[in-house]
mmCIF file of C-alpha atoms in Angstrom:
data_model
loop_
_atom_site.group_PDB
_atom_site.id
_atom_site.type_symbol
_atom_site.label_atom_id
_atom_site.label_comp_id
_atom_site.label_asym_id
_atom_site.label_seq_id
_atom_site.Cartn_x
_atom_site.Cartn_y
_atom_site.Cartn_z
ATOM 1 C CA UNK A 121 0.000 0.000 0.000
ATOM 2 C CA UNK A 122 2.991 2.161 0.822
ATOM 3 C CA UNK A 123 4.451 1.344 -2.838
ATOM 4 C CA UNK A 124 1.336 2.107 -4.535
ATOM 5 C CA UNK A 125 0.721 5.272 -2.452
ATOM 6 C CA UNK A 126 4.369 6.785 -3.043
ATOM 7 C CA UNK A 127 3.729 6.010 -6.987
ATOM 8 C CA UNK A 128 0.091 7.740 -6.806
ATOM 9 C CA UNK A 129 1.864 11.117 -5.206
ATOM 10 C CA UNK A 130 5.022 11.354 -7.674
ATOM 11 C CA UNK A 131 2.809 11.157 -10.589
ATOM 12 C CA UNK A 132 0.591 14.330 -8.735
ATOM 13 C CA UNK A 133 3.318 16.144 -8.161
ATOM 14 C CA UNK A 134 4.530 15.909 -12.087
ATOM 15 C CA UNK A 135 0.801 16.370 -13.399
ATOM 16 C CA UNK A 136 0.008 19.219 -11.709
ATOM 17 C CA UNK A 137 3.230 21.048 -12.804
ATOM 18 C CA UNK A 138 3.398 20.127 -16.049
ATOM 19 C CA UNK A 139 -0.364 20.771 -16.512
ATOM 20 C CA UNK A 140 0.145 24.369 -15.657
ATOM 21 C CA UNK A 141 3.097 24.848 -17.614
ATOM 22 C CA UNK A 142 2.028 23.028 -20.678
ATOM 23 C CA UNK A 143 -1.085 25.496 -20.511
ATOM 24 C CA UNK A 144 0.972 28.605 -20.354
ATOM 25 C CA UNK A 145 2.831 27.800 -23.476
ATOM 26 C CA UNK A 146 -0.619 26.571 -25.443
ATOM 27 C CA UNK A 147 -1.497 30.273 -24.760
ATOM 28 C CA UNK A 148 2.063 31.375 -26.377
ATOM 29 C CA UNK A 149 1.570 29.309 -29.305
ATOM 30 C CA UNK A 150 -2.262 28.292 -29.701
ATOM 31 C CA UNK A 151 -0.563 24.608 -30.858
ATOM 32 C CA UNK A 152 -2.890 22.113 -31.215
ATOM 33 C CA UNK A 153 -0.681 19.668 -29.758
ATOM 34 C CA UNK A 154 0.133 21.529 -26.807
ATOM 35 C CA UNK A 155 -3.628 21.639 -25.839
ATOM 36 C CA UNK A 156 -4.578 18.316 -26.506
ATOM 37 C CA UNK A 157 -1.248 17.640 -23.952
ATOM 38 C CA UNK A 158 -3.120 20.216 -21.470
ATOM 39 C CA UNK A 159 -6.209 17.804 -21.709
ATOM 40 C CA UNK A 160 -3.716 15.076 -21.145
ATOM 41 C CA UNK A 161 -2.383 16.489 -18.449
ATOM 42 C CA UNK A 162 -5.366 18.055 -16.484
ATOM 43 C CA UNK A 163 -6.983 14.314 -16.907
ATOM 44 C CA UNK A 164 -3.810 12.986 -15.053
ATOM 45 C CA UNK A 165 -3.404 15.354 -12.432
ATOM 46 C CA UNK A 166 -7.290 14.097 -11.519
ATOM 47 C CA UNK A 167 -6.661 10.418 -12.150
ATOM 48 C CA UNK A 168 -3.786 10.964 -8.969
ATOM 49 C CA UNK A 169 -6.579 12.835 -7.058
ATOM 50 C CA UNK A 170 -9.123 10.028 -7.588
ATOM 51 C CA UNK A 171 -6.781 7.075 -6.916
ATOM 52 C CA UNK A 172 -5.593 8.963 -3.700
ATOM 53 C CA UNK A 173 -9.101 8.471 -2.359
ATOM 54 C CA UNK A 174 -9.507 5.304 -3.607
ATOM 55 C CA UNK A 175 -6.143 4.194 -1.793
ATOM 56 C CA UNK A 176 -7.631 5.919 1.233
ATOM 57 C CA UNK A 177 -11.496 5.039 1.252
ATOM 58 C CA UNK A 178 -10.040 1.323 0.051
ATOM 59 C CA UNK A 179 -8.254 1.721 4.301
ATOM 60 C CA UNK A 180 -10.838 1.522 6.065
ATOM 61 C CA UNK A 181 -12.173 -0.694 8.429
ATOM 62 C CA UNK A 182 -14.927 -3.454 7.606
ATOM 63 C CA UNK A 183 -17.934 -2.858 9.155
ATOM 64 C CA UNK A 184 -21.016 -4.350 9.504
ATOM 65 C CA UNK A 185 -22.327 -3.487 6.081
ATOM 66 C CA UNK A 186 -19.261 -4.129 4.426
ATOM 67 C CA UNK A 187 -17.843 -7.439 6.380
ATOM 68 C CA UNK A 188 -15.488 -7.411 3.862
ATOM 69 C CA UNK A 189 -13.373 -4.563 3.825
ATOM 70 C CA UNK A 190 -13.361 -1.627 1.602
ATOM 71 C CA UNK A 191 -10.476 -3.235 -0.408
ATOM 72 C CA UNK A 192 -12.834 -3.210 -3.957
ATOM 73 C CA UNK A 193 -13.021 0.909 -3.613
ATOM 74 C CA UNK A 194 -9.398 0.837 -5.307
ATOM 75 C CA UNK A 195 -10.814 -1.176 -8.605
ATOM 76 C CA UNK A 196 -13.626 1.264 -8.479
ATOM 77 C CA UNK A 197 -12.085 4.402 -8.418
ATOM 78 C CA UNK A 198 -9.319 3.170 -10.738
ATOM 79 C CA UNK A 199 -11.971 2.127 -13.314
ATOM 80 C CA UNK A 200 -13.582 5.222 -12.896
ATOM 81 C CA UNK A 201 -10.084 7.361 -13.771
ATOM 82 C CA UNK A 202 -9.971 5.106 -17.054
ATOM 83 C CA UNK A 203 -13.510 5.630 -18.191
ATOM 84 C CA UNK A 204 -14.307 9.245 -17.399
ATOM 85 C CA UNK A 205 -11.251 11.006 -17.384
ATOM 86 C CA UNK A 206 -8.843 8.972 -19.678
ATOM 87 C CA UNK A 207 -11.397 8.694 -21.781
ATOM 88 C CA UNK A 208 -12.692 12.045 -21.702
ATOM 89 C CA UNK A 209 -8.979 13.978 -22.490
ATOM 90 C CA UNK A 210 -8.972 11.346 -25.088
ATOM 91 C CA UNK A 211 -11.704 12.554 -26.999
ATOM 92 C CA UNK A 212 -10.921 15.942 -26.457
ATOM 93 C CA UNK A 213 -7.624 15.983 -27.717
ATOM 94 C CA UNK A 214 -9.221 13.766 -30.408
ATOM 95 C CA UNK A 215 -11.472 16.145 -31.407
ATOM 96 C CA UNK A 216 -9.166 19.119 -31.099
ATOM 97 C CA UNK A 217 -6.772 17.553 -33.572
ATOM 98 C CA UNK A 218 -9.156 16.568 -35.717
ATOM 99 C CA UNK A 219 -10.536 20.032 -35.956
ATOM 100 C CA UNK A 220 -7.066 21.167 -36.449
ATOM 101 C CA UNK A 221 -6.434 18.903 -39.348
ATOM 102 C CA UNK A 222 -9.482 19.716 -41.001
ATOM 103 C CA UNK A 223 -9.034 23.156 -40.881
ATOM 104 C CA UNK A 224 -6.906 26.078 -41.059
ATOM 105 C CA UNK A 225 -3.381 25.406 -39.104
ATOM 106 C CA UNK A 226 -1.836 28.626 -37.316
ATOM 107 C CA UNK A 227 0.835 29.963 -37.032
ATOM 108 C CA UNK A 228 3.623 28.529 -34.114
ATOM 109 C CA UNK A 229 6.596 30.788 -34.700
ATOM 110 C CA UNK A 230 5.025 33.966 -33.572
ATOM 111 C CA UNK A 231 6.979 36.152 -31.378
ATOM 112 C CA UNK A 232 6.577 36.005 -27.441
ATOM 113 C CA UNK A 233 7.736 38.239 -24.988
ATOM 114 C CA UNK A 234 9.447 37.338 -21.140
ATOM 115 C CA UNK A 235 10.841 39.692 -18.587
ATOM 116 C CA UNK A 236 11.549 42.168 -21.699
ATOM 117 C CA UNK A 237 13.305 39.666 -24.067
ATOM 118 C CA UNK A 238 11.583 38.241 -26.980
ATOM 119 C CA UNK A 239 12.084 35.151 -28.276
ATOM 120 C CA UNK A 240 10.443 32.859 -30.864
ATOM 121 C CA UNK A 241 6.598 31.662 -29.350
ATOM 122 C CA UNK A 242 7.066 27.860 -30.277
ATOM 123 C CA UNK A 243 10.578 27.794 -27.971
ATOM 124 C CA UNK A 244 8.326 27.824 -25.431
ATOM 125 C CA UNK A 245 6.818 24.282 -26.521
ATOM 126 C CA UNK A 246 9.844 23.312 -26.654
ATOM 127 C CA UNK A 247 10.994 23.928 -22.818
ATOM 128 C CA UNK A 248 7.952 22.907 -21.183
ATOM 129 C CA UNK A 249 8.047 19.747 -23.379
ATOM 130 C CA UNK A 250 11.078 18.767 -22.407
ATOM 131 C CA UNK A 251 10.341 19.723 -19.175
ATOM 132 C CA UNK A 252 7.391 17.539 -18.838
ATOM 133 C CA UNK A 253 9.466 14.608 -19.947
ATOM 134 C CA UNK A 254 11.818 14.825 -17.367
ATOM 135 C CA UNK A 255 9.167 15.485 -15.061
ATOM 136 C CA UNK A 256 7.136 12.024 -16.363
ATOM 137 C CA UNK A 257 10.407 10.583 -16.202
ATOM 138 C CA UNK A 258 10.377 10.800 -12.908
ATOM 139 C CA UNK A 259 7.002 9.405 -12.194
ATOM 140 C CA UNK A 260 7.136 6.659 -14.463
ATOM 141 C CA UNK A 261 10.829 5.453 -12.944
ATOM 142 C CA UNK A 262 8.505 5.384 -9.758
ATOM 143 C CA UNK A 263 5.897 3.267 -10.872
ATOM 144 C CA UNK A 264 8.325 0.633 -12.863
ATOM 145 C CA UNK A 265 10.122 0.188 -9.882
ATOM 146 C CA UNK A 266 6.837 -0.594 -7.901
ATOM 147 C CA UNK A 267 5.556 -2.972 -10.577
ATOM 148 C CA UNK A 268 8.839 -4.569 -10.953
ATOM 149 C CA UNK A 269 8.785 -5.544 -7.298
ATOM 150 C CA UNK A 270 5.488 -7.143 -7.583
ATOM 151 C CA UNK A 271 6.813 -9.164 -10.468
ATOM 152 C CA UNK A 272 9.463 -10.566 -8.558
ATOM 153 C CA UNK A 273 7.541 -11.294 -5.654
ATOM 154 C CA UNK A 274 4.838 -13.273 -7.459
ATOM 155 C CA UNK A 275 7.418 -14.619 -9.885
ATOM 156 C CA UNK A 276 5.483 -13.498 -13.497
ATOM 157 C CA UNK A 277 7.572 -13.411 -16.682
ATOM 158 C CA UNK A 278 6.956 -10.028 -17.449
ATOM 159 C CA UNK A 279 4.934 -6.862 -17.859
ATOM 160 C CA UNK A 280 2.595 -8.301 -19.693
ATOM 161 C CA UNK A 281 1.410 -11.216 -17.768
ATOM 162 C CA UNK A 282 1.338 -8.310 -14.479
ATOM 163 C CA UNK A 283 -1.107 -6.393 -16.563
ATOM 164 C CA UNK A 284 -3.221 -9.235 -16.470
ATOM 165 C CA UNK A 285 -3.119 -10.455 -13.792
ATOM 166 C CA UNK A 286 -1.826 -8.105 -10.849
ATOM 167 C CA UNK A 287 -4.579 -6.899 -8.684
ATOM 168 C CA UNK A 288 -2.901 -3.387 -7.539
ATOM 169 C CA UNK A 289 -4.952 -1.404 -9.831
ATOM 170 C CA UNK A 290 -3.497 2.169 -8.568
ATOM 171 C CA UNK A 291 0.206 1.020 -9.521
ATOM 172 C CA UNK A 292 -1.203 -0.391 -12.657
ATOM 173 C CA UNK A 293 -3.251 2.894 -13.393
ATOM 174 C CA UNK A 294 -0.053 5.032 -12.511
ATOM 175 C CA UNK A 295 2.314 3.350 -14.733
ATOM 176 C CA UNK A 296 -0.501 3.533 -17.618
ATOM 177 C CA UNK A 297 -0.758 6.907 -17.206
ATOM 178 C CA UNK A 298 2.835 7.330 -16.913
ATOM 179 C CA UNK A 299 3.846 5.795 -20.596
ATOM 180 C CA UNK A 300 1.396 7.333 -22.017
ATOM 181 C CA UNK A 301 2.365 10.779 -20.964
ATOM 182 C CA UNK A 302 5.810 9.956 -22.544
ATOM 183 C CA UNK A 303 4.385 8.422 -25.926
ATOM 184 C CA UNK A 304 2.172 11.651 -26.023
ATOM 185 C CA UNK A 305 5.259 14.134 -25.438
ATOM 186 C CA UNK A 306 6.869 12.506 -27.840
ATOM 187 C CA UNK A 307 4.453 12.621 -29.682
ATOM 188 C CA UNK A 308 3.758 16.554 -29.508
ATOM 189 C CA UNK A 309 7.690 17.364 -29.438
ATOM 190 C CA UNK A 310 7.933 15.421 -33.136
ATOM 191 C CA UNK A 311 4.844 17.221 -34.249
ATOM 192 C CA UNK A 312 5.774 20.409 -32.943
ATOM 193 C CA UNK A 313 9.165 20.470 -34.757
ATOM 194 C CA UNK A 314 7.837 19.026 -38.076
ATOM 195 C CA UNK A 315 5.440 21.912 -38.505
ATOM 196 C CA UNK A 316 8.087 24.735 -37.254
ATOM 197 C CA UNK A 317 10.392 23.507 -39.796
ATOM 198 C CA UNK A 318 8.168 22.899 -42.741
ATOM 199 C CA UNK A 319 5.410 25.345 -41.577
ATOM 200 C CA UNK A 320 3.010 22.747 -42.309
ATOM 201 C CA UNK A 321 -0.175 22.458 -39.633
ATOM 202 C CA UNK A 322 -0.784 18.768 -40.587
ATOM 203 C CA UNK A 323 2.198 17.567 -38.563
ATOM 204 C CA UNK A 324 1.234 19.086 -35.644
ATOM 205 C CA UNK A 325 -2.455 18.602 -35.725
ATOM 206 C CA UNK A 326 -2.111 15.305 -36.590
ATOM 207 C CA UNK A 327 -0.012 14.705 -33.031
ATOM 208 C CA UNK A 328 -2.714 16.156 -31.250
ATOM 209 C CA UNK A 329 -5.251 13.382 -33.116
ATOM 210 C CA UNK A 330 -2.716 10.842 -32.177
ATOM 211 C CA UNK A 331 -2.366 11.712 -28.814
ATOM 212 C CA UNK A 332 -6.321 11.609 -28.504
ATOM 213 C CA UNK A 333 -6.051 8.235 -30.088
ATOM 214 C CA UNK A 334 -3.753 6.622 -27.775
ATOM 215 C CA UNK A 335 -5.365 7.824 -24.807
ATOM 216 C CA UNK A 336 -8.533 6.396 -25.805
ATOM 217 C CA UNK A 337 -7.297 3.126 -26.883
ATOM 218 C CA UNK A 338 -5.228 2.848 -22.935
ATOM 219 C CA UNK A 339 -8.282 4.045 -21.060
ATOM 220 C CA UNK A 340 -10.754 1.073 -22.612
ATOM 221 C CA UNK A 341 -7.459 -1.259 -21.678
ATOM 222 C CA UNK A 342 -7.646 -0.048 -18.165
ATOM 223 C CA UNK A 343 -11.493 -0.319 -17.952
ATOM 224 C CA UNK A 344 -11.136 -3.650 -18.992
ATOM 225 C CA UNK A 345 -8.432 -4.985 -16.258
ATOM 226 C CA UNK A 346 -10.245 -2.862 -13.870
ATOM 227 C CA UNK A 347 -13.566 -4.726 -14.945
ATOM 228 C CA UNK A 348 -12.669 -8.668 -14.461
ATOM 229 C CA UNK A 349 -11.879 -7.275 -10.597
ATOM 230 C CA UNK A 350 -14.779 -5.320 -10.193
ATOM 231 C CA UNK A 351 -16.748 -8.470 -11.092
ATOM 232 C CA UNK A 352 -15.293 -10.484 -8.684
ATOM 233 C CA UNK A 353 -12.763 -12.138 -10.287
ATOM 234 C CA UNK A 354 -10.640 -15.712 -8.939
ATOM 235 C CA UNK A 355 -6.826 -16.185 -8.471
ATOM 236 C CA UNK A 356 -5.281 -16.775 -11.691
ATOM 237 C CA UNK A 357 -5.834 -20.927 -12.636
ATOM 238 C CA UNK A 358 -2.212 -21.663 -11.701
ATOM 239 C CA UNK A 359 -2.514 -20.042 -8.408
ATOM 240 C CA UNK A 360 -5.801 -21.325 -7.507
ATOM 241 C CA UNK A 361 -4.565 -25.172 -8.799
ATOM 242 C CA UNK A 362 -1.816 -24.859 -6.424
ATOM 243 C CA UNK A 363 -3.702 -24.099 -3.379
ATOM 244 C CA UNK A 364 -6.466 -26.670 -4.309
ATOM 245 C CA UNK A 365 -3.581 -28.962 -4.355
ATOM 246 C CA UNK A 366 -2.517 -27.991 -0.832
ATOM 247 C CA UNK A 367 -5.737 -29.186 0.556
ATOM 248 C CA UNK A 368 -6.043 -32.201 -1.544
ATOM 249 C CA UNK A 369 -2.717 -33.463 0.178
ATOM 250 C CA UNK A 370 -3.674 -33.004 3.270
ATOM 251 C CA UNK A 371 -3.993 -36.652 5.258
ATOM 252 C CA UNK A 372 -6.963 -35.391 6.619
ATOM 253 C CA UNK A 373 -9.107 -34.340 3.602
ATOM 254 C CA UNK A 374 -11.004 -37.460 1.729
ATOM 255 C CA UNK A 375 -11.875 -35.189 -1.180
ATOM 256 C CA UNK A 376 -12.563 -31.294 -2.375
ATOM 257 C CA UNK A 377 -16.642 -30.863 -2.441
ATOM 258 C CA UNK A 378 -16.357 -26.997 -4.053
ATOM 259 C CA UNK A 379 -13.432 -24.522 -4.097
ATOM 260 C CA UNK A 380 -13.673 -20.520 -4.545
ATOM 261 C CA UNK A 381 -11.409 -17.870 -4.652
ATOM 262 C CA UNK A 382 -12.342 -14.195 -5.049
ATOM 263 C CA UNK A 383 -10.297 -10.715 -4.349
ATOM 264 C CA UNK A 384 -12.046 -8.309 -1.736
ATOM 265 C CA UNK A 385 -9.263 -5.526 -2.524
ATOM 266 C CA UNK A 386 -5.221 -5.788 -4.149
ATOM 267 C CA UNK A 387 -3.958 -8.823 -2.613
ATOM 268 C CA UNK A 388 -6.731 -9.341 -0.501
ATOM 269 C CA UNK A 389 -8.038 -12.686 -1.112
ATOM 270 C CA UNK A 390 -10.775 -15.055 0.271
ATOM 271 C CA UNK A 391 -10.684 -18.778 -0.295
ATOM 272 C CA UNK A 392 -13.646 -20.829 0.388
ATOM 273 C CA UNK A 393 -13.277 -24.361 0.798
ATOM 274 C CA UNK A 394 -16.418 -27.344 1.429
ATOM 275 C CA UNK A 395 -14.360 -29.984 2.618
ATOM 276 C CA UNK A 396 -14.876 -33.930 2.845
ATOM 277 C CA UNK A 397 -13.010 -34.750 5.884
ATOM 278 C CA UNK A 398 -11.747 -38.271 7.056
ATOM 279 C CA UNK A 399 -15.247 -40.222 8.552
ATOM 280 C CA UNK A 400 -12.568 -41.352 11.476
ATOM 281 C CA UNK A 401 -12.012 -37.569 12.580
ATOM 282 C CA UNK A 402 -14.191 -36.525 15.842
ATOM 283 C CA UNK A 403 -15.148 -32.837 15.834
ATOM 284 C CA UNK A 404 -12.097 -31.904 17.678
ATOM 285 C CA UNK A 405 -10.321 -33.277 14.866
ATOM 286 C CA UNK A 406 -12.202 -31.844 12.305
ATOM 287 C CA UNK A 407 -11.380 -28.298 14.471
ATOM 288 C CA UNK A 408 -7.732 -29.096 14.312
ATOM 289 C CA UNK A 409 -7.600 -29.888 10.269
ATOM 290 C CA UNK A 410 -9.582 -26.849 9.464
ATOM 291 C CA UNK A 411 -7.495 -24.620 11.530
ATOM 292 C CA UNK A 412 -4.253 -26.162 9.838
ATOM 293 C CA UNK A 413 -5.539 -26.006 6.469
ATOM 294 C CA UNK A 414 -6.105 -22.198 6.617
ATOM 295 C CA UNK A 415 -2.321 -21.876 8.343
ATOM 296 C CA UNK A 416 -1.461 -23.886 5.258
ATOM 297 C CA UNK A 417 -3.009 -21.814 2.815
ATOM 298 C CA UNK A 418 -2.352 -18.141 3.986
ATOM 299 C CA UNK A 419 1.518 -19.682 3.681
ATOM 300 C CA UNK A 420 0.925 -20.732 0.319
ATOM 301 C CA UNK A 421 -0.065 -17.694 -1.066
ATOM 302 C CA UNK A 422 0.405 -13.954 0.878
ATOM 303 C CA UNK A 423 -2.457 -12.528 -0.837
ATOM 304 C CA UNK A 424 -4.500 -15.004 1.115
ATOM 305 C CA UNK A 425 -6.250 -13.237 4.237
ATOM 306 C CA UNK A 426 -9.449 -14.817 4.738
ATOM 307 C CA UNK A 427 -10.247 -18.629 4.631
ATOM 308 C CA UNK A 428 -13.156 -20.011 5.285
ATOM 309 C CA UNK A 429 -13.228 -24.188 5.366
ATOM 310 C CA UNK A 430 -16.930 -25.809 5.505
ATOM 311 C CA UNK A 431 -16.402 -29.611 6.658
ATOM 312 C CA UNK A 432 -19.009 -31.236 4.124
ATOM 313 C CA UNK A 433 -20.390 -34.743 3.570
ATOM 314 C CA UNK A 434 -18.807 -36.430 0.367
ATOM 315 C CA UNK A 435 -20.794 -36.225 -2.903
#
């Protein structure tokens, strides 16, 4: 939780900046990929605000309405960033570039005017784009490191297979957000320079519509992780197999009647297990097995924090 909430603040602190400063020099140079990066950027600065309160509403105790926990208000409010405000600065800056293209390009090399000194208008994309970078840079270094840990701990091959299966939607969200701020500075710096140089609009207009395009396509990505836990979804096959296994082995157990696994919040799993137990066990027995089969399985896997074992007649 620490992790995730030290990733969360970084990426804030780097929106918020870069949003103001990003805005300043849209107003410089009217580009249109400069604004569609100040929709980018607003819409990130919020998504940090949003998972902060799902980190902290997610903290709370369990109470008698919610036995559970409030572990599920992270997938919530992380599914909410992706829908409404990924994909809202999506279409924005989608639209904006489109416009753009369609239309009549202006002018970025006008002159602009600091502390008495005038310089070209478009240097000032430049410095707050490379600003920003360095700034993401930062943030995204942040959130690698955090998902990298959780890939060694649960031993997955790669990125990939976290982003499937990992169940800390805020990192997840953060380092998202985080590539895609660099792929959309990139993005604007290449389409900024192309239309300086050639003084044609369609380079940087089209950046802006690209930018739009790849937010979009990451925020309905995100919705769609954030939806299988939302749902209620189970450990991943392998990890459920192996803890099915567990009880199976156990001298005790005669057979498996039903098994159920289902996260309440990232790493916050219940197992539920109706168990046949040995006919020869007394109830003190029975008391005994269940007790070491949920010792057993919280070992097995640390995600594991509630167990619940039903002793059940064989069918």
């Amino acid at each position: 939780m620490a992790g995730s909430r030290s990733v969360v603040l970084a990426a804030l602190f780097a929106n918020g900046a870069i949003a103001v400063l990003k805005f300043l020099a849209f107003l410089v140079t009217q580009s249109p990929a400069m604004l569609s990066e100040v929709y980018h950027s607003v819409s990130d600065t919020g998504n940090q605000v949003f998972l902060l309160i799902g980190l902290r509403y997610g903290e709370r105790e369990r109470t008698r309405s919610h036995p559970f926990g409030y572990g599920k208000a992270q997938f919530f409010y992380s599914f909410l960033v992706s829908v409404m405000l990924f994909g809202i600065a999506g279409w924005e800056s989608a639209t904006h570039g489109y416009e753009a293209l369609t239309g009549h390009g202006r002018v970025l090399g006008r002159q602009a005017e600091l502390l008495g000194y005038e310089f070209p208008g478009v240097w000032a994309n430049y410095a707050v784009l490379l600003g920003a970078i360095g700034f993401e840079s930062y943030a995204f270094v942040k959130a690698y490191r955090e998902m990298q840990r959780q890939i060694e701990r649960h031993g997955w091959s790669g990125f990939r297979e976290a982003f499937r299966r990992t169940s800390d939607t805020t990192t997840l969200t953060a380092l998202t957000e985080d590539t895609v701020a660099l792929l959309g500075l990139g993005l604007a710096l290449v389409g900024v320079f192309l239309t300086e140089q050639t003084g044609n609009h369609v380079y940087d207009a089209g950046a802006a519509l690209l930018i739009g395009l790849l937010l979009m396509a990451f925020a309905a990505a995100l919705a769609w992780e954030n939806k299988r836990l939302l749902l209620g979804e189970s450990l991943p096959k392998a990890d459920e197999d192996e803890l099915r296994r567990i009880v199976e082995e156990r001298p005790e157990v005669d057979s498996i009647v039903g098994f159920r696994t289902v996260y309440f919040g990232p790493n916050d799993v219940l197992v539920t297990a109706d168990v046949a137990f040995d006919p020869a066990l007394d109830t003190e027995g029975i008391d005994d097995a269940i007790t070491s089969l949920e010792d057993a399985l919280r070992a097995a896997n640390p995600a594991v924090s509630k167990v619940y074992v039903e002793p059940e007649t064989e069918r």
